[in-house]
CSV table of C-alpha atoms in Angstrom, one decimal:
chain,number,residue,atom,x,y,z
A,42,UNK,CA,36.3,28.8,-58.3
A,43,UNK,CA,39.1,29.9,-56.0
A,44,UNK,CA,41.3,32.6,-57.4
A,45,UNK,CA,45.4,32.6,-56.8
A,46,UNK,CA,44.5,36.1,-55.2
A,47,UNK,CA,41.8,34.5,-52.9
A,48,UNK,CA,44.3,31.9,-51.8
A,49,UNK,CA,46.2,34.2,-50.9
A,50,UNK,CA,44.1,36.3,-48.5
A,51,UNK,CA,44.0,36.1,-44.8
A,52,UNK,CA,42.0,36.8,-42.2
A,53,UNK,CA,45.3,37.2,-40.2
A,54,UNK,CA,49.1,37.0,-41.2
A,55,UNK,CA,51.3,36.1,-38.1
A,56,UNK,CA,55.4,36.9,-39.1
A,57,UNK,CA,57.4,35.1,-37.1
A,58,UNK,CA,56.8,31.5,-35.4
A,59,UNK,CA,58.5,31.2,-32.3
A,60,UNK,CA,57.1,31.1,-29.1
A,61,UNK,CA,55.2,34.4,-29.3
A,62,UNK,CA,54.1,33.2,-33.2
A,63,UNK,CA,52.9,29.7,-33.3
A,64,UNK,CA,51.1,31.0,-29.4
A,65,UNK,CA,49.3,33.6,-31.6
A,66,UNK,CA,49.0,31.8,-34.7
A,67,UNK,CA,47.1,29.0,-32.3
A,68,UNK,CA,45.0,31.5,-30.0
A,69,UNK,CA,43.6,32.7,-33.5
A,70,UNK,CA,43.0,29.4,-35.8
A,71,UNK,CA,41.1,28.3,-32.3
A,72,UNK,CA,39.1,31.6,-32.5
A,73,UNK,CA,38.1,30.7,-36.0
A,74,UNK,CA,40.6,33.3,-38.1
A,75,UNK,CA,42.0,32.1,-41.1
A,76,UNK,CA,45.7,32.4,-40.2
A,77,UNK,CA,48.6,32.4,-42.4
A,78,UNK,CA,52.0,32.1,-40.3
A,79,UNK,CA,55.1,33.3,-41.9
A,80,UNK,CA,58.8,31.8,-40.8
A,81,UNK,CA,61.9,33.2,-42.6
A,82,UNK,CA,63.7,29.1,-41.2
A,83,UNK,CA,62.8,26.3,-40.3
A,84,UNK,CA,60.1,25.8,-37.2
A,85,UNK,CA,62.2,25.6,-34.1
A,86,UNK,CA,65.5,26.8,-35.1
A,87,UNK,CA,68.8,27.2,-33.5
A,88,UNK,CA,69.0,31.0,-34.5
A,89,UNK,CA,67.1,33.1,-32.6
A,90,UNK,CA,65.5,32.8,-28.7
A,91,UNK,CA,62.8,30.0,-28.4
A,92,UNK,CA,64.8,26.7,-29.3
A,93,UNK,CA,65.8,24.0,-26.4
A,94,UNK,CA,65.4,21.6,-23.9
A,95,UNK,CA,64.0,24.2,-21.3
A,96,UNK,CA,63.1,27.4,-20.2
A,97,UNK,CA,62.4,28.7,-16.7
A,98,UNK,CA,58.8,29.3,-15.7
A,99,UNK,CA,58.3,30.7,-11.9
A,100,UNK,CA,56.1,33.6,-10.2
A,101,UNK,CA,59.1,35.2,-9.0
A,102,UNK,CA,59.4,38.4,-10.3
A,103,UNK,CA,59.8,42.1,-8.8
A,104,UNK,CA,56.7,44.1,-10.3
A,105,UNK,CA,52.9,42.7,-9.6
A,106,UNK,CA,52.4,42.9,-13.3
A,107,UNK,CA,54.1,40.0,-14.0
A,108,UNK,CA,53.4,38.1,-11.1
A,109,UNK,CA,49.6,38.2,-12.3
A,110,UNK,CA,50.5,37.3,-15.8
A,111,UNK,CA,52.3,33.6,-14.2
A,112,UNK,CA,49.4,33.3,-12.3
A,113,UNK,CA,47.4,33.2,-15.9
A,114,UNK,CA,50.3,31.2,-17.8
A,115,UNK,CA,50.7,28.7,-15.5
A,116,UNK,CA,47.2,26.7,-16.0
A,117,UNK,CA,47.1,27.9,-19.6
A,118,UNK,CA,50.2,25.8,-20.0
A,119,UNK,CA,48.4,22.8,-17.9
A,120,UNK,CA,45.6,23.3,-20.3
A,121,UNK,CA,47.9,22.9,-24.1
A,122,UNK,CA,49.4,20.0,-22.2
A,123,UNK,CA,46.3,18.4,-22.5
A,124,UNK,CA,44.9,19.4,-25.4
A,125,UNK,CA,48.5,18.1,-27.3
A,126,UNK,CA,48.4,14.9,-24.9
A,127,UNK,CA,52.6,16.0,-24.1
A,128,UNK,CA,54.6,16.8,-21.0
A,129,UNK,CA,55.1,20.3,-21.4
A,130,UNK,CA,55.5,22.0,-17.9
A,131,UNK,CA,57.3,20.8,-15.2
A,132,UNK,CA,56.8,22.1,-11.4
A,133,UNK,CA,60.0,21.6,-9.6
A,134,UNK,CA,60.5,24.5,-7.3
A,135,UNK,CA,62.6,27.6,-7.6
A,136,UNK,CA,65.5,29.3,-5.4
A,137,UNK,CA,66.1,33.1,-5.8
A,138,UNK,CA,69.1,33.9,-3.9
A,139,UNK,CA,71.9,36.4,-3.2
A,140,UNK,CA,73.1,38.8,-0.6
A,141,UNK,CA,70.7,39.9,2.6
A,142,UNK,CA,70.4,43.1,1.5
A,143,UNK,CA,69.9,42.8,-2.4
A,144,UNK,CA,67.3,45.4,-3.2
A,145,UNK,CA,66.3,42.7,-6.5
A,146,UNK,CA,65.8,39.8,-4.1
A,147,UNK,CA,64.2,41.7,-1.3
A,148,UNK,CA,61.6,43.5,-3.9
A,149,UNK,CA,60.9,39.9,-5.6
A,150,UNK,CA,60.2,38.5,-1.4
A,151,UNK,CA,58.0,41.5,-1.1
A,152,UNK,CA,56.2,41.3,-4.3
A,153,UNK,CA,55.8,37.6,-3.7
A,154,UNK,CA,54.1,38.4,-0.7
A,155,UNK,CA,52.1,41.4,-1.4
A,156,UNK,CA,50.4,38.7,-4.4
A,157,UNK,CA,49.9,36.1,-2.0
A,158,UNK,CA,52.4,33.5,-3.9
A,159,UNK,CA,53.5,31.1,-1.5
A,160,UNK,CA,57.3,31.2,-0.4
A,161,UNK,CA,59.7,30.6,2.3
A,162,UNK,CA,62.7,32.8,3.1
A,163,UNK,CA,65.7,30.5,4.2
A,164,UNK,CA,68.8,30.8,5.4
A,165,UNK,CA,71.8,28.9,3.8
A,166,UNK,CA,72.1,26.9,6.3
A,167,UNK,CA,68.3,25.8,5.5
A,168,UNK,CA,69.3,25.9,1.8
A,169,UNK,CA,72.2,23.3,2.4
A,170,UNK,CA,70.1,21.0,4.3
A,171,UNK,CA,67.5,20.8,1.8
A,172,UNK,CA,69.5,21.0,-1.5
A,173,UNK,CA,72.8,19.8,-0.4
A,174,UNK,CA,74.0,20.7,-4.1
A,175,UNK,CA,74.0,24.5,-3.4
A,176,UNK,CA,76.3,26.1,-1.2
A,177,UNK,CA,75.6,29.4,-0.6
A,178,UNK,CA,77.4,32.5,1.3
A,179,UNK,CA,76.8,33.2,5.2
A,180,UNK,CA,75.9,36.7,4.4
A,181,UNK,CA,72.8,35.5,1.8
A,182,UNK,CA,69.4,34.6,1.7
A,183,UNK,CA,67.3,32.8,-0.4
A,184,UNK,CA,63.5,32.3,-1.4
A,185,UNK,CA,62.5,28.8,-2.2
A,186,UNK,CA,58.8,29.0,-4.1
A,187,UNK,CA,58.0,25.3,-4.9
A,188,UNK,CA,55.7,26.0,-8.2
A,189,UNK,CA,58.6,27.3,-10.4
A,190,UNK,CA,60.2,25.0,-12.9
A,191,UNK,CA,60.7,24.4,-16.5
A,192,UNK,CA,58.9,24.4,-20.0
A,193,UNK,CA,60.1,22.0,-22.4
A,194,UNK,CA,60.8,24.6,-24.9
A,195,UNK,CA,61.1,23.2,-28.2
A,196,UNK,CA,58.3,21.4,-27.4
A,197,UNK,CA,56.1,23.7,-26.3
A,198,UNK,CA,57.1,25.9,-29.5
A,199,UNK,CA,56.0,22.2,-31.7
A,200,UNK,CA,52.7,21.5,-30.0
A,201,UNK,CA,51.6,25.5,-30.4
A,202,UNK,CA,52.5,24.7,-34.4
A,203,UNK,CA,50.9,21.6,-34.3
A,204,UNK,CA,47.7,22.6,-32.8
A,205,UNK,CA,47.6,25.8,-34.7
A,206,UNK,CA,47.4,23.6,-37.9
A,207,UNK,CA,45.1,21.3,-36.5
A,208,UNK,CA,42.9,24.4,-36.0
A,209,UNK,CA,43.2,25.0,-39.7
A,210,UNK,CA,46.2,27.7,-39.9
A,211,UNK,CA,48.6,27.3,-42.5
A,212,UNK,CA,52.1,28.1,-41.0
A,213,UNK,CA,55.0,28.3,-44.2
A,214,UNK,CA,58.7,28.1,-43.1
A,215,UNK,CA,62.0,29.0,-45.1
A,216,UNK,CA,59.9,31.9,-46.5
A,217,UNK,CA,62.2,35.0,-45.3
A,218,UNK,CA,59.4,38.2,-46.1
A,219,UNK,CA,60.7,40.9,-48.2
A,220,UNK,CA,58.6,44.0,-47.9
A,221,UNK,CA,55.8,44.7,-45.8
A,222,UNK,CA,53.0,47.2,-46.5
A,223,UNK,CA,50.3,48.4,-44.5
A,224,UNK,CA,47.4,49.6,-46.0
A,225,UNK,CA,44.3,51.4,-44.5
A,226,UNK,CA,42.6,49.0,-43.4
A,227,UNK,CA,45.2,45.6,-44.3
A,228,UNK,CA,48.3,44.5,-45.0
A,229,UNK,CA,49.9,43.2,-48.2
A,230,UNK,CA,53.3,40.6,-47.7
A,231,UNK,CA,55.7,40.0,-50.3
A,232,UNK,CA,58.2,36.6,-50.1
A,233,UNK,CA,60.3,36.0,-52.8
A,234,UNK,CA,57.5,33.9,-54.7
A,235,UNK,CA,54.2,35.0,-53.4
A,236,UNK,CA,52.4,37.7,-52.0
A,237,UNK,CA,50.0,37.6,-49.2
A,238,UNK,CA,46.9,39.8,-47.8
A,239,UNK,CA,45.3,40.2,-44.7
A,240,UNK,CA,42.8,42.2,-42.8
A,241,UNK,CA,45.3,42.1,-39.5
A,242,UNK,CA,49.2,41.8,-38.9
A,243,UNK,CA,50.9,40.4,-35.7
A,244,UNK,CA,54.3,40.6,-35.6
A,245,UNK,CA,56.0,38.2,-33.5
A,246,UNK,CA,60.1,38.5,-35.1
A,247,UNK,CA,62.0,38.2,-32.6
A,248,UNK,CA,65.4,39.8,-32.8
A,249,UNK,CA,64.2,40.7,-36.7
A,250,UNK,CA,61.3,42.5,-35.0
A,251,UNK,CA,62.8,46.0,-35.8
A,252,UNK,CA,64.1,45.2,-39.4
A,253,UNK,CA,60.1,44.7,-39.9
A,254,UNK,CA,58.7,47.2,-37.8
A,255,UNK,CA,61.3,49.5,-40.2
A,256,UNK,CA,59.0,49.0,-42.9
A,257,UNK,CA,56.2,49.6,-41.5
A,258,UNK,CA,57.7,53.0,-40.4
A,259,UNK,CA,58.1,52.2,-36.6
A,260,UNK,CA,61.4,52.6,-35.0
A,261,UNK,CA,61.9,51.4,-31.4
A,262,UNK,CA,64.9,51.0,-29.5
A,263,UNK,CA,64.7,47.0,-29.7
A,264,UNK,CA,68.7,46.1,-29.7
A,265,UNK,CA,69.8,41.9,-30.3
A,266,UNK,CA,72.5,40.8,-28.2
A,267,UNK,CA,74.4,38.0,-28.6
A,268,UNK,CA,74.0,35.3,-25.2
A,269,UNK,CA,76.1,32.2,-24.5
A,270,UNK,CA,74.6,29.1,-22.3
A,271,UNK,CA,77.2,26.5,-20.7
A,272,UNK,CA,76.0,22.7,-20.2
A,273,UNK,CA,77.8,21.1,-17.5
A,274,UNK,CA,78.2,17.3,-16.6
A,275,UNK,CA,78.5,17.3,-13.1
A,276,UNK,CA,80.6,15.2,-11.3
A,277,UNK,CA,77.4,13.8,-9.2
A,278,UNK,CA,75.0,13.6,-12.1
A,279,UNK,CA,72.2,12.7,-9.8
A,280,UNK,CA,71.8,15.7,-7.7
A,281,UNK,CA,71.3,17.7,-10.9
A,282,UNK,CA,68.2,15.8,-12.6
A,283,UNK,CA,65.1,17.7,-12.4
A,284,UNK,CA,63.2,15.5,-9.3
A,285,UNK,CA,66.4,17.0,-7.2
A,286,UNK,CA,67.4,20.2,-8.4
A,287,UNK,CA,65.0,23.4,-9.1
A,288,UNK,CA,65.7,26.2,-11.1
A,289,UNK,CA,68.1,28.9,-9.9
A,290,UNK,CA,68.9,32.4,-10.0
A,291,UNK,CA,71.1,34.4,-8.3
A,292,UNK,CA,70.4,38.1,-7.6
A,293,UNK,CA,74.2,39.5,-8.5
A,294,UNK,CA,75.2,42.1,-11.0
A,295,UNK,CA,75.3,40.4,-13.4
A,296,UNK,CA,72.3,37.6,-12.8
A,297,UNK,CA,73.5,34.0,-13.4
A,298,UNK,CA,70.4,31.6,-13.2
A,299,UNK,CA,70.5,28.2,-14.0
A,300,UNK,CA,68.4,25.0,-15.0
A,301,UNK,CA,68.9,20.7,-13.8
A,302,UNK,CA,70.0,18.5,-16.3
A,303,UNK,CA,67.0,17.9,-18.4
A,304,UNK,CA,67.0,14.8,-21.1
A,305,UNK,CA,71.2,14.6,-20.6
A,306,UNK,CA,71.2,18.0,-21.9
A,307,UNK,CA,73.4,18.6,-18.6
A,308,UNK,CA,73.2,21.2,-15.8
A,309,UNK,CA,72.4,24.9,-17.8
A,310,UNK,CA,74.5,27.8,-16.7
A,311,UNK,CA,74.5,31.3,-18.0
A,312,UNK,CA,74.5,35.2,-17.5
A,313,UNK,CA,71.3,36.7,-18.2
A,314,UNK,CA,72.2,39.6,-20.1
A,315,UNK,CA,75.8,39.6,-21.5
A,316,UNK,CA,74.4,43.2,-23.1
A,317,UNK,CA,76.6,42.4,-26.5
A,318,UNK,CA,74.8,44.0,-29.8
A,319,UNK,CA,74.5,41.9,-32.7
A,320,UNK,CA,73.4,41.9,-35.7
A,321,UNK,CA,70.9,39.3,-36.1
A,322,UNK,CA,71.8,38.2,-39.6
A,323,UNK,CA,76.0,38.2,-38.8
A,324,UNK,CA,76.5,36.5,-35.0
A,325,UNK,CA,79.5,34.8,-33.9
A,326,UNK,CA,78.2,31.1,-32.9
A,327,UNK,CA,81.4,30.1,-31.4
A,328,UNK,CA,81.8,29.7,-27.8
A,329,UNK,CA,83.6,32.5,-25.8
A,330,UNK,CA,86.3,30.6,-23.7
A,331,UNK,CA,86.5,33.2,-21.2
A,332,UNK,CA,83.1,33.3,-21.0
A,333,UNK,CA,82.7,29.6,-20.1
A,334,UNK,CA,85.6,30.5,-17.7
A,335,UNK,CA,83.3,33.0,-15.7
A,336,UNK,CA,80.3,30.3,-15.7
A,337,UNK,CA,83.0,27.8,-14.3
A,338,UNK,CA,83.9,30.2,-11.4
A,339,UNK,CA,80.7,30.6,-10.3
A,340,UNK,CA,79.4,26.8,-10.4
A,341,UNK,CA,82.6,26.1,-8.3
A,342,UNK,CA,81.5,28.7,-6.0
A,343,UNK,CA,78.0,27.6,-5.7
A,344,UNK,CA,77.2,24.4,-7.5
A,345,UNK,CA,80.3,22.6,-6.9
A,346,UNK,CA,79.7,19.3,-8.0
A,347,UNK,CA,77.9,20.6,-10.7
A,348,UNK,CA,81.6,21.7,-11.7
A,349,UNK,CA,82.5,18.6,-14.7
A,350,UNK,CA,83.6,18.8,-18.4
A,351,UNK,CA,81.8,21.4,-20.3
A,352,UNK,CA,79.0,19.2,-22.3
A,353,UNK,CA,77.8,22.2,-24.9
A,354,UNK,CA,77.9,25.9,-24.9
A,355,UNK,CA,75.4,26.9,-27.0
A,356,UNK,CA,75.0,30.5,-28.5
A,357,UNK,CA,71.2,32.2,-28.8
A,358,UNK,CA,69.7,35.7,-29.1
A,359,UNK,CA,68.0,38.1,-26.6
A,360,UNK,CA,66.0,41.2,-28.0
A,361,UNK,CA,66.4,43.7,-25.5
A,362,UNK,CA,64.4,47.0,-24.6
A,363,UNK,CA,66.0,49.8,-22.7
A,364,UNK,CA,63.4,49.1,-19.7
A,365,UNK,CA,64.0,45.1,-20.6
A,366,UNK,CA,60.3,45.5,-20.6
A,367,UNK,CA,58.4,43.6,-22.9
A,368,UNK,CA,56.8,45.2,-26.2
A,369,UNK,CA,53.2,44.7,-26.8
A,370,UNK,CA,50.9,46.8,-28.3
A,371,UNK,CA,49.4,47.7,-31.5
A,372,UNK,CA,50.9,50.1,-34.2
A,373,UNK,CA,50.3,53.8,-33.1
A,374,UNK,CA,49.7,54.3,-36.9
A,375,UNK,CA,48.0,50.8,-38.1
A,376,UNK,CA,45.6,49.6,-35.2
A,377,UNK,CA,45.4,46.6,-37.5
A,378,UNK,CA,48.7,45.7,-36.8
A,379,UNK,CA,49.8,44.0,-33.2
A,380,UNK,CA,53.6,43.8,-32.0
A,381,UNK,CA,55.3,41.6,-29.9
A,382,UNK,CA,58.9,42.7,-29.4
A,383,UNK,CA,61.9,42.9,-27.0
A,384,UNK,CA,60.9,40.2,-24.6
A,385,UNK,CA,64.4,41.2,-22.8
A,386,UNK,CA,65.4,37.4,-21.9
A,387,UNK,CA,62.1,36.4,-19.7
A,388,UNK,CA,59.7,36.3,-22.3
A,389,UNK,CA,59.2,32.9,-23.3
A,390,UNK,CA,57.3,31.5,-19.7
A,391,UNK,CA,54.6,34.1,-21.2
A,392,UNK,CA,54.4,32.4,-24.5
A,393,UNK,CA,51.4,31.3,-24.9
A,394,UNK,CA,49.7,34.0,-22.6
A,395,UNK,CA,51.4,36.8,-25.1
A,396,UNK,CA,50.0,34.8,-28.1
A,397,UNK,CA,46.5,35.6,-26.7
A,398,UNK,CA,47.1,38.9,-25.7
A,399,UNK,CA,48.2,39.6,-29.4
A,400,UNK,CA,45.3,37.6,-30.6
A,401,UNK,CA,43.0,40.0,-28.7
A,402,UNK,CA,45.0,43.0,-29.9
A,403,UNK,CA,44.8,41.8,-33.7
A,404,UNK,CA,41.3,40.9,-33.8
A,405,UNK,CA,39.5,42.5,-30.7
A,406,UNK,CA,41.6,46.2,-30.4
A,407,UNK,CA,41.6,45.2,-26.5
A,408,UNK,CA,42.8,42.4,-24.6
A,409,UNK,CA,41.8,41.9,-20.6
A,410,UNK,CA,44.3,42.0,-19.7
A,411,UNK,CA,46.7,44.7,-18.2
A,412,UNK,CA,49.5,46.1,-20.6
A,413,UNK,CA,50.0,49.4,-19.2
A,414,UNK,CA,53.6,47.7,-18.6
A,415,UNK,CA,54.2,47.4,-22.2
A,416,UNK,CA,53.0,50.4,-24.6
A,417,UNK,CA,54.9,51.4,-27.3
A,418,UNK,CA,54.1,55.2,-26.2
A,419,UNK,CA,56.6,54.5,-24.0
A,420,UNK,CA,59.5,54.9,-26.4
A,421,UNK,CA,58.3,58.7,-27.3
């Protein structure tokens, strides 16, 4: 006979199911843990940073560490695509641009090169005759690296879920946690009904990472700022879908980057990194109009007929460290307990790559791969 207590016992307890949360929750009920997921709302909400129609996925990045990580994420992607049977990832190509001499641009080229990811480095002249929808500045460049694109991201967020059942967890949403305790060698969860035990913690909360990580007597410098996207319907719809326009990002201060038009969504335009605190609980959903003004000025600029009626502008949550760094590590106090925090805005390509590291972390003490990028020990 099954106990209430025994229910309620774990071989893991995962607290939080976005991207990072349903990865881990499915790395683990694969391995053969018995996984309880925990979700203060519903599974792919509006409120926090893993909900909508897409997310970038590319190899450009400045620092080797990352580049190696896309170079794992990318065929574990290919591989949840076919174990969910869905259209997950979609290769379209990716343009980094900005001035000649941007150090951000020039360290990404180099990088690129120095991990032997194929690239081109084009003029705009080059850029123009190839995607006739951009028009950029004589005195910029531009790296074209065709294996970037898109993830569906609500989808992706779904199929993890999905699978992660499939594989026997059992993943509760609308159950906001109330306390968490660690214990020497467990962890005991209090919701407003029930409480929960398990032999290892992984906290995946997103924004509400540091409310948690208070009560487990862990304070890092992980802020929530408040981020505004801009859907566009361009004036020549067609040059924006996905077979003719590749993700974008421009190497300014302040980044913009961009996204095609995927499922009429419309071409996505924002700022990465408006740098606005927030609290989580209390955030103004309603669009800036100045805001949308600066997007506007900058399509017009670049993307000009991309420049139509405004479709949506959509409000979301980064969780920014200091280093915009990612968090992931275990407790310096509870080595049972694994974190995933302050994914800075770039996090979510790594989904399903940081739900194995933490799966590794949680159940292993070690993961393979490198994370000398993202200690905690960092902070102080």
């Amino acid at each position: 006979m099954v106990t209430d207590k025994q229910a309620n016992q774990y071989d893991v307890i995962v607290l939080g199911l976005g991207v990072m949360g349903t990865a881990a929750a499915y790395h683990l009920a694969k391995d053969g843990q018995r996984v309880l997921g925990l979700e203060q709302f519903a599974l792919d909400h509006r409120l926090g940073s893993s909900y909508g129609e897409s997310r970038i996925i590319r190899y450009a990045y400045d620092h080797p560490i990352y580049v190696e990580m896309a170079k794992a994420v990318f065929p574990m992607w290919r591989d949840l695509e076919a174990e969910s049977g869905q259209a997950l990832m979609f290769q379209i190509g990716g343009l980094d641009f900005g001035l000649v001499d941007s150090e951000s641009l020039l360290t990404t080229r180099d990088t690129m090169l120095a991990t032997h990811v194929p690239l081109e480095w084009i003029t705009p002249a080059e850029v123009a005759k190839r995607l006739p929808q951009f028009q950029l500045d004589d005195n910029m460049m531009a790296i074209y690296q065709p294996d970037g694109g898109y993830l569906a991201a609500s989808q992706c967020v779904l199929a993890q879920a999905n699978l992660a059942r499939k594989h026997g967890a059992t993943l509760l949403t609308n159950t906001p946690v109330l306390k968490v305790e660690a214990l020497t060698d467990s962890v005991h969860i209090q919701t407003a009904t029930e409480s929960y035990e398990a032999a290892r913690l992984v906290i995946t909360a997103g924004s509400w990472a540091a409310h948690v990580l208070t009560m487990l007597d862990l304070r890092l410098p992980l802020q929530p700022t408040r981020e505004e996207l801009v859907f566009f319907e361009p004036s020549d719809p067609t040059a924006f879908l996905p077979d003719r326009c590749p993700i974008f990002i421009c190497h300014d201060q302040p980044w913009r980057y961009g996204l095609p038009n995927v499922d009429g969504s419309g071409l996505k335009v924002a700022i990465h990194g408006r740098h606005e605190p927030v609290d989580p609980d209390q955030v103004n959903r309603t669009p800036d109009e100045p805001y949308i003004g600066v997007i506007r000025d900058f399509v017009q600029h670049y993307l000009p007929t991309g420049n139509g009626p405004v479709k949506e502008s959509r409000v979301c949550l980064y969780t920014m460290t200091p280093d915009e760094q990612f968090i992931i590590d275990r407790h310096p106090a509870y080595q049972h307990i694994a974190i995933g925090a302050g994914f800075s805005g770039h996090g979510f390509k790594f989904g399903i790559l940081i739900g194995r590291m933490l799966a590794d972390l949680a159940t292993r003490g070690a993961t393979p791969y490198d994370l000398s990028l993202f200690s905690v020990r960092r902070f102080g």
